[in-house]
Coordinates of C-alpha atoms and ligand atoms in Angstrom, one line a residue:
M1 CA 8.2 -28.1 4.5
E2 CA 7.3 -26.7 7.9
L3 CA 3.6 -27.4 7.6
E4 CA 3.3 -28.7 11.1
R5 CA 4.6 -25.5 12.5
M6 CA 2.2 -23.6 10.3
S7 CA -0.9 -25.6 11.4
D8 CA 0.0 -25.1 15.1
M9 CA 0.2 -21.3 14.9
R10 CA -2.7 -18.9 14.8
R11 CA -3.5 -17.9 11.3
E12 CA -3.3 -14.2 12.1
D13 CA 0.3 -14.7 13.2
I14 CA 1.5 -16.0 9.9
I15 CA 4.4 -13.8 8.7
T16 CA 4.4 -13.3 4.9
L17 CA 7.3 -11.9 2.9
A18 CA 5.9 -10.6 -0.4
I19 CA 7.6 -9.5 -3.6
E20 CA 6.2 -7.5 -6.5
T21 CA 8.2 -6.8 -9.7
S22 CA 5.5 -7.0 -12.4
C23 CA 6.2 -3.6 -14.0
D24 CA 8.3 -0.6 -12.9
E25 CA 8.2 -0.9 -9.1
T26 CA 10.5 -3.1 -7.1
S27 CA 8.6 -3.8 -3.9
C28 CA 8.9 -6.0 -0.9
A29 CA 6.6 -6.1 2.1
V30 CA 6.3 -8.1 5.4
L31 CA 2.8 -8.8 6.7
R32 CA 1.4 -10.3 9.9
G33 CA -1.8 -12.2 8.9
G34 CA -3.6 -10.8 5.8
R35 CA -4.0 -7.2 6.9
D36 CA -1.3 -6.0 9.2
V37 CA 1.6 -4.4 7.2
C38 CA 4.9 -4.5 9.1
S39 CA 6.8 -2.9 6.2
N40 CA 6.1 -2.1 2.6
I41 CA 9.1 -0.8 0.6
V42 CA 8.3 0.5 -2.9
S43 CA 11.2 1.5 -5.1
S44 CA 9.9 3.2 -8.2
Q45 CA 11.8 3.3 -11.5
I46 CA 9.5 6.0 -12.9
D47 CA 12.3 8.6 -13.1
I48 CA 14.3 6.3 -15.3
H49 CA 11.4 5.3 -17.7
R50 CA 10.0 8.9 -17.9
K51 CA 12.6 10.0 -20.4
F52 CA 11.4 7.2 -22.7
G53 CA 7.7 8.2 -22.4
G54 CA 6.8 4.8 -20.9
V55 CA 8.2 1.6 -19.3
V56 CA 11.1 0.0 -21.3
P57 CA 10.9 -3.7 -20.4
E58 CA 14.6 -4.5 -20.6
V59 CA 15.5 -1.6 -18.5
A60 CA 12.9 -2.6 -15.9
S61 CA 14.2 -6.1 -15.6
R62 CA 17.8 -4.9 -15.2
K63 CA 16.8 -2.4 -12.5
H64 CA 14.8 -5.1 -10.6
V65 CA 17.9 -7.3 -10.6
E66 CA 20.0 -4.4 -9.2
N67 CA 17.5 -3.5 -6.5
I68 CA 15.7 -6.7 -5.4
N69 CA 18.1 -7.9 -2.7
I70 CA 18.4 -4.4 -1.2
I71 CA 14.7 -3.9 -1.1
I72 CA 14.1 -7.3 0.5
Q73 CA 16.6 -6.5 3.2
E74 CA 15.1 -3.1 3.7
A75 CA 11.7 -4.6 4.2
L76 CA 13.0 -7.1 6.7
D77 CA 14.9 -4.4 8.6
K78 CA 11.9 -2.0 8.7
A79 CA 9.8 -4.9 10.0
D80 CA 12.5 -5.7 12.5
M81 CA 12.6 -9.3 11.4
D82 CA 15.1 -11.8 9.9
F83 CA 14.6 -14.4 7.2
E84 CA 14.0 -17.0 10.0
D85 CA 10.9 -15.1 11.1
I86 CA 9.2 -15.6 7.7
D87 CA 6.5 -18.4 7.4
L88 CA 5.3 -17.8 3.8
V89 CA 6.6 -16.2 0.6
G90 CA 4.1 -14.5 -1.8
V91 CA 5.2 -13.3 -5.2
T92 CA 3.4 -11.8 -8.3
Q93 CA 3.1 -14.5 -10.9
G94 CA 1.4 -12.3 -13.5
P95 CA 0.2 -10.4 -15.3
G96 CA 3.1 -8.2 -16.1
L97 CA 6.4 -7.9 -18.0
V98 CA 7.9 -11.4 -18.4
G99 CA 11.5 -10.3 -17.6
A100 CA 10.4 -8.2 -14.7
L101 CA 8.2 -10.9 -13.2
L102 CA 11.1 -13.4 -13.5
V103 CA 13.3 -11.4 -11.2
G104 CA 10.7 -11.5 -8.4
I105 CA 9.8 -15.1 -8.9
S106 CA 13.5 -16.2 -8.9
S107 CA 14.1 -14.4 -5.6
A108 CA 10.9 -15.9 -4.0
K109 CA 11.9 -19.4 -5.0
A110 CA 15.3 -19.0 -3.6
I111 CA 13.9 -17.8 -0.3
A112 CA 11.2 -20.5 -0.1
Y113 CA 13.7 -23.2 -0.9
A114 CA 16.4 -22.0 1.5
L115 CA 14.0 -21.6 4.4
D116 CA 11.8 -24.6 3.5
I117 CA 8.6 -22.6 3.6
P118 CA 5.6 -22.5 1.2
M119 CA 5.5 -20.1 -1.7
I120 CA 2.3 -18.6 -3.2
G121 CA 2.2 -17.3 -6.8
V122 CA -0.2 -14.3 -6.7
N123 CA -2.4 -12.8 -9.4
H124 CA -1.4 -9.2 -9.5
I125 CA -5.0 -8.1 -10.2
E126 CA -6.3 -10.0 -7.2
G127 CA -3.5 -8.2 -5.2
H128 CA -5.1 -4.9 -6.1
V129 CA -8.4 -6.0 -4.7
C130 CA -6.7 -7.2 -1.5
A131 CA -5.3 -3.8 -0.9
N132 CA -8.7 -3.0 0.4
Y133 CA -8.4 -5.7 3.2
I134 CA -5.3 -3.9 4.4
E135 CA -7.0 -0.5 4.3
Y136 CA -10.3 -1.7 6.0
E137 CA -9.5 -4.2 8.7
D138 CA -13.1 -5.3 9.0
L139 CA -13.9 -5.7 5.3
E140 CA -15.2 -9.1 4.3
P141 CA -16.6 -10.3 1.0
P142 CA -19.0 -10.1 -0.7
F143 CA -18.7 -6.8 -2.4
T144 CA -18.4 -5.3 -5.9
S145 CA -15.0 -4.3 -7.1
L146 CA -13.8 -2.0 -9.9
I147 CA -10.2 -2.7 -10.7
V148 CA -8.7 0.0 -12.9
S149 CA -4.9 0.0 -13.5
G150 CA -2.4 0.8 -16.2
G151 CA -2.8 -2.6 -17.8
H152 CA -6.3 -3.8 -16.7
S153 CA -9.9 -2.8 -16.2
Y154 CA -12.2 -5.4 -14.5
L155 CA -15.6 -5.2 -13.0
T156 CA -16.1 -8.1 -10.6
Y157 CA -18.3 -9.4 -7.8
V158 CA -16.0 -10.6 -5.0
K159 CA -17.9 -13.6 -3.6
G160 CA -15.2 -14.8 -1.2
Y161 CA -11.6 -14.0 -0.4
V162 CA -10.4 -16.0 -3.4
Q163 CA -13.6 -16.2 -5.4
Y164 CA -14.5 -13.8 -8.1
E165 CA -17.3 -13.5 -10.5
L166 CA -16.3 -11.5 -13.6
F167 CA -18.8 -9.2 -15.2
G168 CA -16.8 -6.8 -17.3
R169 CA -13.4 -6.1 -18.7
T170 CA -11.9 -3.7 -21.2
R171 CA -12.2 -4.5 -24.8
D172 CA -9.3 -2.4 -25.8
D173 CA -7.3 0.1 -23.7
A174 CA -7.2 -0.1 -19.9
A175 CA -8.5 2.9 -18.0
G176 CA -4.9 3.9 -16.9
E177 CA -3.6 3.3 -20.4
A178 CA -6.2 5.8 -21.7
F179 CA -5.1 8.4 -19.1
D180 CA -1.4 7.9 -20.0
K181 CA -2.0 8.1 -23.8
V182 CA -4.1 11.2 -23.6
A183 CA -1.6 12.8 -21.2
R184 CA 1.1 12.1 -23.8
A185 CA -0.9 13.8 -26.5
L186 CA -1.2 16.8 -24.2
G187 CA 2.6 16.9 -23.8
L188 CA 2.5 15.7 -20.2
S189 CA 5.1 13.3 -18.8
Y190 CA 4.7 9.6 -17.9
P191 CA 2.7 8.4 -16.0
G192 CA 0.0 10.8 -17.1
G193 CA -2.9 9.7 -14.9
P194 CA -1.9 11.7 -11.8
L195 CA -1.1 14.8 -13.9
I196 CA -4.5 14.7 -15.7
D197 CA -6.1 14.3 -12.3
K198 CA -4.3 17.5 -11.0
L199 CA -5.0 19.6 -14.2
S200 CA -8.7 18.5 -14.1
K201 CA -9.2 20.3 -10.8
K202 CA -8.5 23.6 -12.6
G203 CA -10.5 22.7 -15.8
N204 CA -14.2 22.7 -16.8
P205 CA -15.4 19.0 -17.1
N206 CA -18.3 20.2 -19.4
A207 CA -16.1 22.3 -21.7
I208 CA -15.8 19.6 -24.4
D209 CA -18.4 16.9 -25.1
F210 CA -16.3 13.8 -25.4
P211 CA -18.1 10.5 -26.1
R212 CA -19.3 8.2 -23.2
V213 CA -19.0 4.6 -24.5
Y214 CA -21.4 2.3 -22.8
L215 CA -21.4 -0.5 -25.5
E216 CA -24.4 -2.8 -25.6
R217 CA -27.3 -2.0 -23.2
D218 CA -26.6 -4.7 -20.7
S219 CA -22.8 -4.9 -21.1
Y220 CA -20.4 -4.4 -18.2
D221 CA -17.4 -4.2 -20.5
F222 CA -15.4 -1.0 -21.1
S223 CA -13.9 0.5 -24.2
F224 CA -11.7 3.6 -24.0
S225 CA -9.9 3.7 -27.3
G226 CA -12.7 5.6 -29.0
L227 CA -12.6 8.3 -26.4
K228 CA -8.8 8.5 -26.7
T229 CA -9.2 8.9 -30.5
A230 CA -11.8 11.6 -29.9
V231 CA -9.4 13.6 -27.7
L232 CA -6.6 13.2 -30.4
N233 CA -9.0 14.4 -33.1
Y234 CA -10.1 17.4 -31.0
L235 CA -6.5 18.4 -30.4
N236 CA -5.7 18.1 -34.2
Q237 CA -8.7 20.1 -35.2
M238 CA -7.9 22.9 -32.8
Q239 CA -4.3 23.0 -34.0
Q240 CA -5.5 23.1 -37.7
K241 CA -7.8 25.9 -36.9
G242 CA -5.0 27.7 -35.1
K243 CA -7.1 27.9 -31.9
D244 CA -5.6 27.8 -28.4
I245 CA -6.0 24.5 -26.5
V246 CA -7.0 24.9 -22.8
V247 CA -5.2 21.8 -21.4
E248 CA -7.1 22.0 -18.1
D249 CA -10.4 21.8 -19.9
V250 CA -9.3 18.9 -22.1
A251 CA -8.0 17.0 -19.1
A252 CA -11.2 17.7 -17.1
S253 CA -13.6 16.8 -19.9
F254 CA -11.6 13.6 -20.7
Q255 CA -11.5 12.5 -17.1
Q256 CA -15.2 13.2 -16.7
A257 CA -16.0 11.0 -19.7
V258 CA -14.0 8.1 -18.3
V259 CA -15.2 8.5 -14.8
E260 CA -18.9 8.7 -15.7
V261 CA -18.8 5.4 -17.5
L262 CA -16.8 3.6 -14.8
V263 CA -19.2 4.9 -12.1
E264 CA -22.4 4.1 -13.9
K265 CA -21.5 0.5 -14.7
T266 CA -20.1 -0.1 -11.3
I267 CA -23.2 1.2 -9.5
R268 CA -25.4 -0.9 -11.8
L269 CA -23.5 -4.0 -11.0
A270 CA -23.6 -3.3 -7.3
K271 CA -27.3 -2.9 -7.5
E272 CA -27.7 -6.1 -9.6
T273 CA -25.6 -8.1 -7.1
R274 CA -27.2 -6.3 -4.1
S275 CA -23.7 -5.3 -2.9
E276 CA -23.6 -3.1 0.2
K277 CA -20.1 -2.0 -0.6
I278 CA -18.0 -1.1 -3.7
A279 CA -14.2 -1.4 -3.4
L280 CA -12.1 0.5 -5.9
A281 CA -8.7 -0.9 -6.7
G282 CA -5.7 -0.3 -9.0
G283 CA -3.7 2.9 -9.8
V284 CA -6.7 4.7 -11.3
A285 CA -8.5 4.2 -8.0
A286 CA -6.2 7.1 -6.8
N287 CA -8.1 9.4 -9.1
S288 CA -9.9 12.2 -7.2
G289 CA -12.7 12.6 -9.8
L290 CA -13.4 8.9 -9.7
R291 CA -13.5 8.7 -5.9
A292 CA -15.7 11.8 -5.7
M293 CA -18.3 10.8 -8.3
M294 CA -18.4 7.2 -7.0
K295 CA -19.0 8.5 -3.4
A296 CA -21.7 10.9 -4.6
R297 CA -23.5 8.1 -6.5
G298 CA -22.9 5.7 -3.6
R299 CA -24.6 8.1 -1.2
E300 CA -27.7 8.3 -3.5
E301 CA -27.9 4.5 -3.7
G302 CA -27.0 3.7 -0.1
I303 CA -23.8 1.9 -1.1
E304 CA -20.6 2.3 0.8
I305 CA -17.6 3.3 -1.3
L306 CA -14.1 2.0 -0.3
H307 CA -10.7 2.7 -1.8
P308 CA -7.2 2.0 -0.6
S309 CA -4.9 5.0 0.3
N310 CA -2.8 6.1 -2.7
I311 CA 0.3 4.1 -1.8
L312 CA -1.8 0.9 -1.8
C313 CA -3.7 1.8 -5.0
T314 CA -0.5 1.8 -7.2
D315 CA 1.8 -1.2 -7.4
N316 CA 3.1 -2.4 -4.0
A317 CA 4.1 -5.7 -2.4
A318 CA 1.8 -5.4 0.7
M319 CA -1.3 -6.1 -1.5
I320 CA 0.6 -9.2 -2.9
G321 CA 1.3 -10.3 0.7
S322 CA -2.4 -10.0 1.6
A323 CA -3.5 -12.0 -1.5
A324 CA -0.8 -14.6 -0.7
Y325 CA -2.1 -15.0 2.8
F326 CA -5.8 -15.4 1.8
N327 CA -4.8 -17.9 -0.9
Y328 CA -2.7 -19.8 1.5
I329 CA -5.3 -20.1 4.2
N330 CA -7.7 -21.2 1.5
G331 CA -5.5 -24.1 0.6
K332 CA -3.3 -22.8 -2.3
I333 CA 0.4 -23.6 -2.4
S334 CA 2.5 -23.1 -5.6
S335 CA 5.2 -25.5 -6.5
L336 CA 8.8 -24.4 -6.9
D337 CA 8.7 -25.1 -10.7
M338 CA 6.0 -22.4 -11.0
N339 CA 6.6 -20.1 -14.0
V340 CA 5.6 -16.5 -14.7
V341 CA 2.3 -16.0 -16.6
P342 CA 2.6 -12.5 -18.3
N343 CA -1.0 -12.6 -19.6
L344 CA -2.7 -14.0 -16.5
E345 CA -6.3 -13.0 -16.3
L346 CA -8.3 -12.4 -13.1
I347 CA -10.2 -15.6 -13.6
Ligands
LIG1 O1 -2.0 -0.3 -10.7 P1 -0.9 0.5 -11.3 O2 0.2 1.1 -10.4 O3 -0.1 -0.4 -12.3 C1 -0.6 -1.4 -13.1 O4 -0.9 -2.5 -12.5 O5 -0.9 -1.1 -14.3 O6 -1.5 1.6 -12.2 C2 -0.8 2.5 -12.9 C3 -1.8 3.4 -13.7 C4 -1.1 4.4 -14.6 O7 -1.7 4.2 -15.9 C5 -1.3 5.7 -14.0 O8 -1.4 6.8 -14.9 C6 -2.7 5.5 -13.3 O9 -2.6 4.2 -12.8 N1 -2.9 6.5 -12.2 C7 -3.9 7.4 -12.2 C8 -3.8 8.1 -11.1 N2 -2.7 7.6 -10.3 C9 -2.2 6.6 -11.1 N3 -4.8 7.6 -13.2 C10 -5.7 8.6 -12.9 N4 -5.6 9.4 -11.8 C11 -4.7 9.2 -10.9 N5 -4.6 10.0 -9.8
LIG2 ZN1 -0.9 -3.0 -10.7

């Protein structure tokens, strides 16, 4: 292993090749240091899965196998680099679909072995947080982070680059999952989050009084399945009564109910931990209603609100490269017999 060469070079000059295949995006990125993205190629399979109403795991794995080498080469070309320029390989270890993760991990192992360079298995959820280091080059921990994606919802205090204190998680559906399920009930296509976001702009968020679920008084956990059921019940009742459903109002009222709970709990944690900054992360961090309400509440409380740009909110390999870099300089190296961990938690 070329550890001597690595210790001689400036840490900011370490070149990382990162691979992300945890769900339905085949992605590869090249980074210089932890924040400078030389290339970030994201090949989405959404059009293929859309006709099934969600991600079909077997189809996802097969598409990753077909695409991975092409995407890796594209990332190298775009960065104007060759395999020989790479110092470190980062790859999503979990959470995600087992077959999909295996495609990325197998490629990463082959590259690390052939080039005799270190490999870092990255927690996908940590990757989402690290997207903020790419977006904001001066951002340093500590800060509060709300991570809301299709599979996960976490409320955490980021103590250091690879140090997290977990305060809340979802007890049932993830925030993005709730968006996708409600969208489906409204007859919208997959993934429904962006479509609900768009429709909400034309709807009245106070039209329907959907429940805000805060759980126990001091809890930082989330629960969205009750809200999802409330929307389904509302739609059924309207249909039974033969009344017209104003899709824009349902979307806006549902989104408002999700966002209010996310914002209030996140602001409360930021105040409790005396955070000066809140960093949003994950696919739902692209939601315009969440960003707007979080910023409004942040202004009231004197807390700065950060979020990655849309391409860095949803799944991408650049965020995995950033997380790999910060783990590497903090002493982590994965062994080549590393396996995928489909149910990996944040901590
Ligand atoms: O982080 P991500 O790309 O994948 C996972 O790690 O799960 O998140 C995808 C989720 C989907 O549920 C999608 O509907 C949701 O993020 N999403 C949104 C928006 N854009 C993506 N939800 C609400 N509003 C959006 N603008
Ligand atoms: Zn994700």
